[in-house]
Amino acid sequence: MVQRYDFLRNDAMDANNWFNNALGFPKTAERQNDFGGTLGGPIWIPGLYNGKDKTFFFFSYEGLRLFTPQPATQVSVPDASLRQNAPAALQPFLNAFPLPNGGETD
């Protein structure tokens, strides 16, 4: 007996991710394809072995191809004034963050 299956999902009917939507980013591509099949039956070798109702074989295969996009994230980093005015004990932790690349905000 042979059975096959295939599950396909893409972004054609999906809505935009909530985080992307909130930040004004467009919908990202998503692809999922889960496929496979099974094969099984009795072992029968003509003239040598008739395994009817005794010996069987079974084989199963499943493949998954999945591309899931990462949602957009907005990360805030400490600005220059916070880094300069922080106590000396906190400065190594603040310096572990990347330097800001935008203008200074209040």
CSV table of N, CA and C in Angstrom, one decimal:
chain,number,residue,atom,x,y,z
A,1,MET,N,0.8,-1.2,0.0
A,1,MET,CA,0.0,0.0,0.0
A,1,MET,C,0.9,1.2,0.0
A,2,VAL,N,0.5,2.2,-0.8
A,2,VAL,CA,1.3,3.4,-0.9
A,2,VAL,C,0.4,4.6,-0.5
A,3,GLN,N,0.9,5.5,0.3
A,3,GLN,CA,0.2,6.7,0.7
A,3,GLN,C,1.2,7.9,0.6
A,4,ARG,N,0.7,9.0,0.0
A,4,ARG,CA,1.5,10.2,-0.1
A,4,ARG,C,0.7,11.3,0.5
A,5,TYR,N,1.5,12.4,0.9
A,5,TYR,CA,0.9,13.6,1.5
A,5,TYR,C,1.7,14.8,1.2
A,6,ASP,N,1.1,15.9,1.2
A,6,ASP,CA,1.8,17.2,0.9
A,6,ASP,C,1.1,18.3,1.6
A,7,PHE,N,1.7,19.1,2.4
A,7,PHE,CA,1.1,20.2,3.0
A,7,PHE,C,1.9,21.4,2.6
A,8,LEU,N,1.3,22.4,2.0
A,8,LEU,CA,1.9,23.6,1.5
A,8,LEU,C,1.3,24.8,2.1
A,9,ARG,N,2.2,25.7,2.6
A,9,ARG,CA,1.7,27.0,3.1
A,9,ARG,C,2.6,28.1,2.6
A,10,ASN,N,2.0,29.2,2.2
A,10,ASN,CA,2.8,30.3,1.8
A,10,ASN,C,2.1,31.6,2.3
A,11,ASP,N,2.7,32.7,2.0
A,11,ASP,CA,2.2,34.0,2.5
A,11,ASP,C,1.1,34.6,1.7
A,12,ALA,N,0.6,33.9,0.7
A,12,ALA,CA,-0.5,34.5,-0.2
A,12,ALA,C,-1.7,34.8,0.6
A,13,MET,N,-2.1,33.9,1.5
A,13,MET,CA,-3.4,34.1,2.2
A,13,MET,C,-3.1,34.5,3.7
A,14,ASP,N,-1.9,34.8,4.1
A,14,ASP,CA,-1.6,35.2,5.5
A,14,ASP,C,-1.6,36.7,5.6
A,15,ALA,N,-2.0,37.1,6.8
A,15,ALA,CA,-1.9,38.5,7.1
A,15,ALA,C,-0.5,38.9,7.5
A,16,ASN,N,-0.2,40.2,7.6
A,16,ASN,CA,1.1,40.7,8.0
A,16,ASN,C,1.3,40.4,9.4
A,17,ASN,N,2.5,40.2,9.8
A,17,ASN,CA,2.9,40.0,11.2
A,17,ASN,C,2.5,41.2,12.0
A,18,TRP,N,2.1,41.0,13.2
A,18,TRP,CA,1.6,42.2,14.0
A,18,TRP,C,2.7,43.2,14.3
A,19,PHE,N,4.0,42.7,14.5
A,19,PHE,CA,5.1,43.6,14.8
A,19,PHE,C,5.5,44.3,13.6
A,20,ASN,N,5.5,43.6,12.4
A,20,ASN,CA,5.8,44.3,11.2
A,20,ASN,C,4.8,45.4,10.9
A,21,ASN,N,3.5,45.1,11.1
A,21,ASN,CA,2.4,46.0,10.8
A,21,ASN,C,2.5,47.2,11.7
A,22,ALA,N,2.9,47.0,13.0
A,22,ALA,CA,3.0,48.1,14.0
A,22,ALA,C,4.1,49.1,13.6
A,23,LEU,N,5.2,48.5,13.0
A,23,LEU,CA,6.3,49.3,12.7
A,23,LEU,C,6.3,49.8,11.2
A,24,GLY,N,5.2,49.4,10.5
A,24,GLY,CA,5.1,49.9,9.1
A,24,GLY,C,5.9,49.1,8.1
A,25,PHE,N,6.3,47.9,8.5
A,25,PHE,CA,7.1,47.1,7.5
A,25,PHE,C,6.2,46.3,6.7
A,26,PRO,N,6.5,45.9,5.5
A,26,PRO,CA,5.7,45.1,4.6
A,26,PRO,C,5.7,43.6,5.1
A,27,LYS,N,4.7,42.9,4.6
A,27,LYS,CA,4.6,41.5,4.9
A,27,LYS,C,5.8,40.7,4.3
A,28,THR,N,6.4,39.8,5.1
A,28,THR,CA,7.6,39.1,4.6
A,28,THR,C,7.1,37.7,4.1
A,29,ALA,N,8.0,37.1,3.3
A,29,ALA,CA,7.7,35.8,2.6
A,29,ALA,C,7.8,34.7,3.6
A,30,GLU,N,6.8,33.8,3.6
A,30,GLU,CA,6.9,32.6,4.4
A,30,GLU,C,6.6,31.4,3.5
A,31,ARG,N,7.4,30.4,3.6
A,31,ARG,CA,7.2,29.2,2.8
A,31,ARG,C,7.3,27.9,3.7
A,32,GLN,N,6.4,27.0,3.7
A,32,GLN,CA,6.4,25.8,4.4
A,32,GLN,C,5.9,24.7,3.5
A,33,ASN,N,6.7,23.7,3.3
A,33,ASN,CA,6.3,22.5,2.5
A,33,ASN,C,6.7,21.2,3.3
A,34,ASP,N,5.7,20.6,3.7
A,34,ASP,CA,5.8,19.3,4.5
A,34,ASP,C,5.3,18.2,3.6
A,35,PHE,N,6.2,17.3,3.2
A,35,PHE,CA,5.7,16.3,2.2
A,35,PHE,C,6.3,14.9,2.7
A,36,GLY,N,5.8,13.8,2.1
A,36,GLY,CA,6.3,12.5,2.4
A,36,GLY,C,5.4,11.4,1.9
A,37,GLY,N,5.7,10.3,2.3
A,37,GLY,CA,4.9,9.1,1.9
A,37,GLY,C,5.3,7.9,2.7
A,38,THR,N,4.5,6.8,2.5
A,38,THR,CA,4.7,5.5,3.1
A,38,THR,C,4.5,4.5,2.1
A,39,LEU,N,5.2,3.4,2.3
A,39,LEU,CA,5.1,2.2,1.4
A,39,LEU,C,5.3,1.0,2.3
A,40,GLY,N,4.4,0.0,2.2
A,40,GLY,CA,4.5,-1.2,2.9
A,40,GLY,C,3.7,-2.3,2.3
A,41,GLY,N,4.0,-3.5,2.7
A,41,GLY,CA,3.3,-4.7,2.2
A,41,GLY,C,4.0,-6.0,2.6
A,42,PRO,N,3.5,-7.1,2.1
A,42,PRO,CA,4.1,-8.4,2.5
A,42,PRO,C,5.4,-8.6,1.6
A,43,ILE,N,6.3,-9.4,2.2
A,43,ILE,CA,7.5,-9.8,1.4
A,43,ILE,C,7.2,-11.1,0.7
A,44,TRP,N,7.4,-11.1,-0.6
A,44,TRP,CA,7.1,-12.2,-1.4
A,44,TRP,C,8.2,-12.4,-2.5
A,45,ILE,N,9.0,-13.4,-2.4
A,45,ILE,CA,10.0,-13.7,-3.4
A,45,ILE,C,9.6,-15.0,-4.2
A,46,PRO,N,9.2,-14.8,-5.5
A,46,PRO,CA,8.6,-16.0,-6.2
A,46,PRO,C,9.5,-17.2,-6.2
A,47,GLY,N,9.0,-18.3,-5.9
A,47,GLY,CA,9.8,-19.6,-6.0
A,47,GLY,C,10.7,-19.8,-4.8
A,48,LEU,N,10.9,-18.8,-3.9
A,48,LEU,CA,11.8,-18.9,-2.8
A,48,LEU,C,11.1,-18.8,-1.5
A,49,TYR,N,10.3,-17.7,-1.4
A,49,TYR,CA,9.7,-17.4,-0.1
A,49,TYR,C,8.3,-16.8,-0.3
A,50,ASN,N,7.3,-17.3,0.4
A,50,ASN,CA,6.0,-16.7,0.3
A,50,ASN,C,5.7,-16.3,1.8
A,51,GLY,N,5.9,-15.0,2.1
A,51,GLY,CA,5.7,-14.5,3.4
A,51,GLY,C,4.3,-14.0,3.7
A,52,LYS,N,3.3,-14.5,3.0
A,52,LYS,CA,2.0,-14.0,3.2
A,52,LYS,C,1.6,-14.2,4.6
A,53,ASP,N,1.0,-13.2,5.3
A,53,ASP,CA,0.6,-13.2,6.7
A,53,ASP,C,1.7,-13.5,7.7
A,54,LYS,N,3.0,-13.3,7.2
A,54,LYS,CA,4.1,-13.6,8.1
A,54,LYS,C,5.1,-12.5,8.2
A,55,THR,N,5.6,-12.0,7.1
A,55,THR,CA,6.7,-11.1,7.0
A,55,THR,C,6.3,-9.9,6.2
A,56,PHE,N,6.5,-8.7,6.7
A,56,PHE,CA,6.1,-7.5,6.0
A,56,PHE,C,7.3,-6.5,6.0
A,57,PHE,N,7.2,-5.5,5.1
A,57,PHE,CA,8.1,-4.4,5.1
A,57,PHE,C,7.4,-3.1,5.2
A,58,PHE,N,8.0,-2.1,5.7
A,58,PHE,CA,7.4,-0.8,5.8
A,58,PHE,C,8.5,0.3,5.7
A,59,PHE,N,8.2,1.3,4.9
A,59,PHE,CA,9.2,2.4,4.6
A,59,PHE,C,8.4,3.7,4.7
A,60,SER,N,9.0,4.7,5.4
A,60,SER,CA,8.3,6.0,5.6
A,60,SER,C,9.3,7.1,5.4
A,61,TYR,N,8.9,8.1,4.7
A,61,TYR,CA,9.8,9.3,4.5
A,61,TYR,C,9.0,10.6,4.7
A,62,GLU,N,9.6,11.5,5.4
A,62,GLU,CA,9.0,12.9,5.5
A,62,GLU,C,10.1,13.9,5.3
A,63,GLY,N,9.7,14.9,4.5
A,63,GLY,CA,10.6,16.0,4.2
A,63,GLY,C,10.0,17.3,4.6
A,64,LEU,N,10.7,18.2,5.2
A,64,LEU,CA,10.2,19.5,5.6
A,64,LEU,C,11.1,20.6,5.1
A,65,ARG,N,10.6,21.5,4.3
A,65,ARG,CA,11.3,22.7,3.8
A,65,ARG,C,10.5,23.9,4.4
A,66,LEU,N,11.2,24.6,5.3
A,66,LEU,CA,10.6,25.6,6.1
A,66,LEU,C,11.4,26.9,6.0
A,67,PHE,N,10.8,28.0,5.6
A,67,PHE,CA,11.5,29.3,5.6
A,67,PHE,C,10.5,30.2,6.4
A,68,THR,N,10.9,30.6,7.6
A,68,THR,CA,10.1,31.5,8.4
A,68,THR,C,10.8,32.8,8.6
A,69,PRO,N,10.2,33.9,8.2
A,69,PRO,CA,10.8,35.2,8.4
A,69,PRO,C,10.8,35.6,9.8
A,70,GLN,N,11.8,36.4,10.1
A,70,GLN,CA,11.9,37.0,11.5
A,70,GLN,C,11.1,38.3,11.5
A,71,PRO,N,10.3,38.5,12.5
A,71,PRO,CA,9.6,39.8,12.6
A,71,PRO,C,10.5,40.9,12.9
A,72,ALA,N,10.1,42.1,12.4
A,72,ALA,CA,10.9,43.3,12.6
A,72,ALA,C,10.9,43.6,14.1
A,73,THR,N,12.1,44.1,14.6
A,73,THR,CA,12.2,44.5,16.0
A,73,THR,C,12.8,45.8,16.1
A,74,GLN,N,12.4,46.6,17.1
A,74,GLN,CA,13.0,47.9,17.3
A,74,GLN,C,13.7,47.9,18.6
A,75,VAL,N,15.0,48.1,18.5
A,75,VAL,CA,15.9,48.0,19.7
A,75,VAL,C,16.3,49.4,20.1
A,76,SER,N,16.2,49.7,21.3
A,76,SER,CA,16.7,51.0,21.8
A,76,SER,C,18.0,50.8,22.5
A,77,VAL,N,19.0,51.7,22.2
A,77,VAL,CA,20.3,51.6,22.8
A,77,VAL,C,20.5,52.8,23.7
A,78,PRO,N,21.4,52.7,24.7
A,78,PRO,CA,21.6,53.9,25.6
A,78,PRO,C,22.3,55.0,24.7
A,79,ASP,N,21.8,56.2,24.9
A,79,ASP,CA,22.4,57.3,24.2
A,79,ASP,C,23.7,57.8,24.9
A,80,ALA,N,24.4,58.8,24.3
A,80,ALA,CA,25.7,59.2,24.7
A,80,ALA,C,25.6,59.9,26.1
A,81,SER,N,24.5,60.6,26.4
A,81,SER,CA,24.4,61.3,27.7
A,81,SER,C,24.2,60.3,28.8
A,82,LEU,N,23.5,59.3,28.6
A,82,LEU,CA,23.3,58.3,29.6
A,82,LEU,C,24.6,57.5,29.9
A,83,ARG,N,25.3,57.2,28.8
A,83,ARG,CA,26.6,56.6,29.0
A,83,ARG,C,27.6,57.4,29.8
A,84,GLN,N,27.6,58.7,29.6
A,84,GLN,CA,28.5,59.6,30.3
A,84,GLN,C,28.1,59.9,31.7
A,85,ASN,N,26.8,60.0,32.0
A,85,ASN,CA,26.3,60.3,33.3
A,85,ASN,C,26.1,59.1,34.2
A,86,ALA,N,26.2,57.9,33.7
A,86,ALA,CA,26.0,56.7,34.5
A,86,ALA,C,27.1,56.5,35.5
A,87,PRO,N,26.8,55.9,36.6
A,87,PRO,CA,27.9,55.6,37.6
A,87,PRO,C,29.0,54.7,37.0
A,88,ALA,N,30.2,54.7,37.5
A,88,ALA,CA,31.3,54.0,36.9
A,88,ALA,C,31.0,52.5,36.9
A,89,ALA,N,30.2,52.0,37.9
A,89,ALA,CA,29.9,50.5,38.0
A,89,ALA,C,29.0,50.1,36.9
A,90,LEU,N,28.1,51.0,36.3
A,90,LEU,CA,27.2,50.6,35.3
A,90,LEU,C,27.8,50.9,33.9
A,91,GLN,N,28.8,51.6,33.7
A,91,GLN,CA,29.3,52.0,32.4
A,91,GLN,C,29.8,50.8,31.6
A,92,PRO,N,30.4,49.8,32.2
A,92,PRO,CA,30.8,48.6,31.4
A,92,PRO,C,29.5,47.9,30.8
A,93,PHE,N,28.4,47.9,31.5
A,93,PHE,CA,27.2,47.2,31.0
A,93,PHE,C,26.6,48.1,29.9
A,94,LEU,N,26.6,49.4,30.0
A,94,LEU,CA,26.0,50.2,29.0
A,94,LEU,C,26.9,50.2,27.7
A,95,ASN,N,28.2,50.1,27.9
A,95,ASN,CA,29.1,50.0,26.8
A,95,ASN,C,29.0,48.7,26.0
A,96,ALA,N,28.4,47.7,26.6
A,96,ALA,CA,28.2,46.5,25.9
A,96,ALA,C,27.1,46.6,24.8
A,97,PHE,N,26.3,47.6,24.8
A,97,PHE,CA,25.3,47.9,23.8
A,97,PHE,C,26.0,48.6,22.6
A,98,PRO,N,25.5,48.5,21.4
A,98,PRO,CA,26.1,49.2,20.3
A,98,PRO,C,25.9,50.7,20.4
A,99,LEU,N,26.7,51.4,19.7
A,99,LEU,CA,26.6,52.9,19.7
A,99,LEU,C,25.4,53.3,18.9
A,100,PRO,N,24.6,54.3,19.4
A,100,PRO,CA,23.5,54.7,18.6
A,100,PRO,C,23.9,55.3,17.2
A,101,ASN,N,23.1,55.0,16.2
A,101,ASN,CA,23.4,55.5,14.9
A,101,ASN,C,22.5,56.6,14.4
A,102,GLY,N,21.5,57.0,15.2
A,102,GLY,CA,20.6,58.0,14.8
A,102,GLY,C,20.9,59.3,15.6
A,103,GLY,N,20.1,60.3,15.4
A,103,GLY,CA,20.2,61.6,16.2
A,103,GLY,C,19.9,61.4,17.6
A,104,GLU,N,20.4,62.3,18.4
A,104,GLU,CA,20.0,62.2,19.9
A,104,GLU,C,18.6,62.6,20.1
A,105,THR,N,17.9,61.9,20.9
A,105,THR,CA,16.5,62.2,21.2
A,105,THR,C,16.3,62.5,22.7
A,106,ASP,N,15.3,63.3,23.0
A,106,ASP,CA,15.1,63.6,24.4
A,106,ASP,C,14.1,62.7,25.0
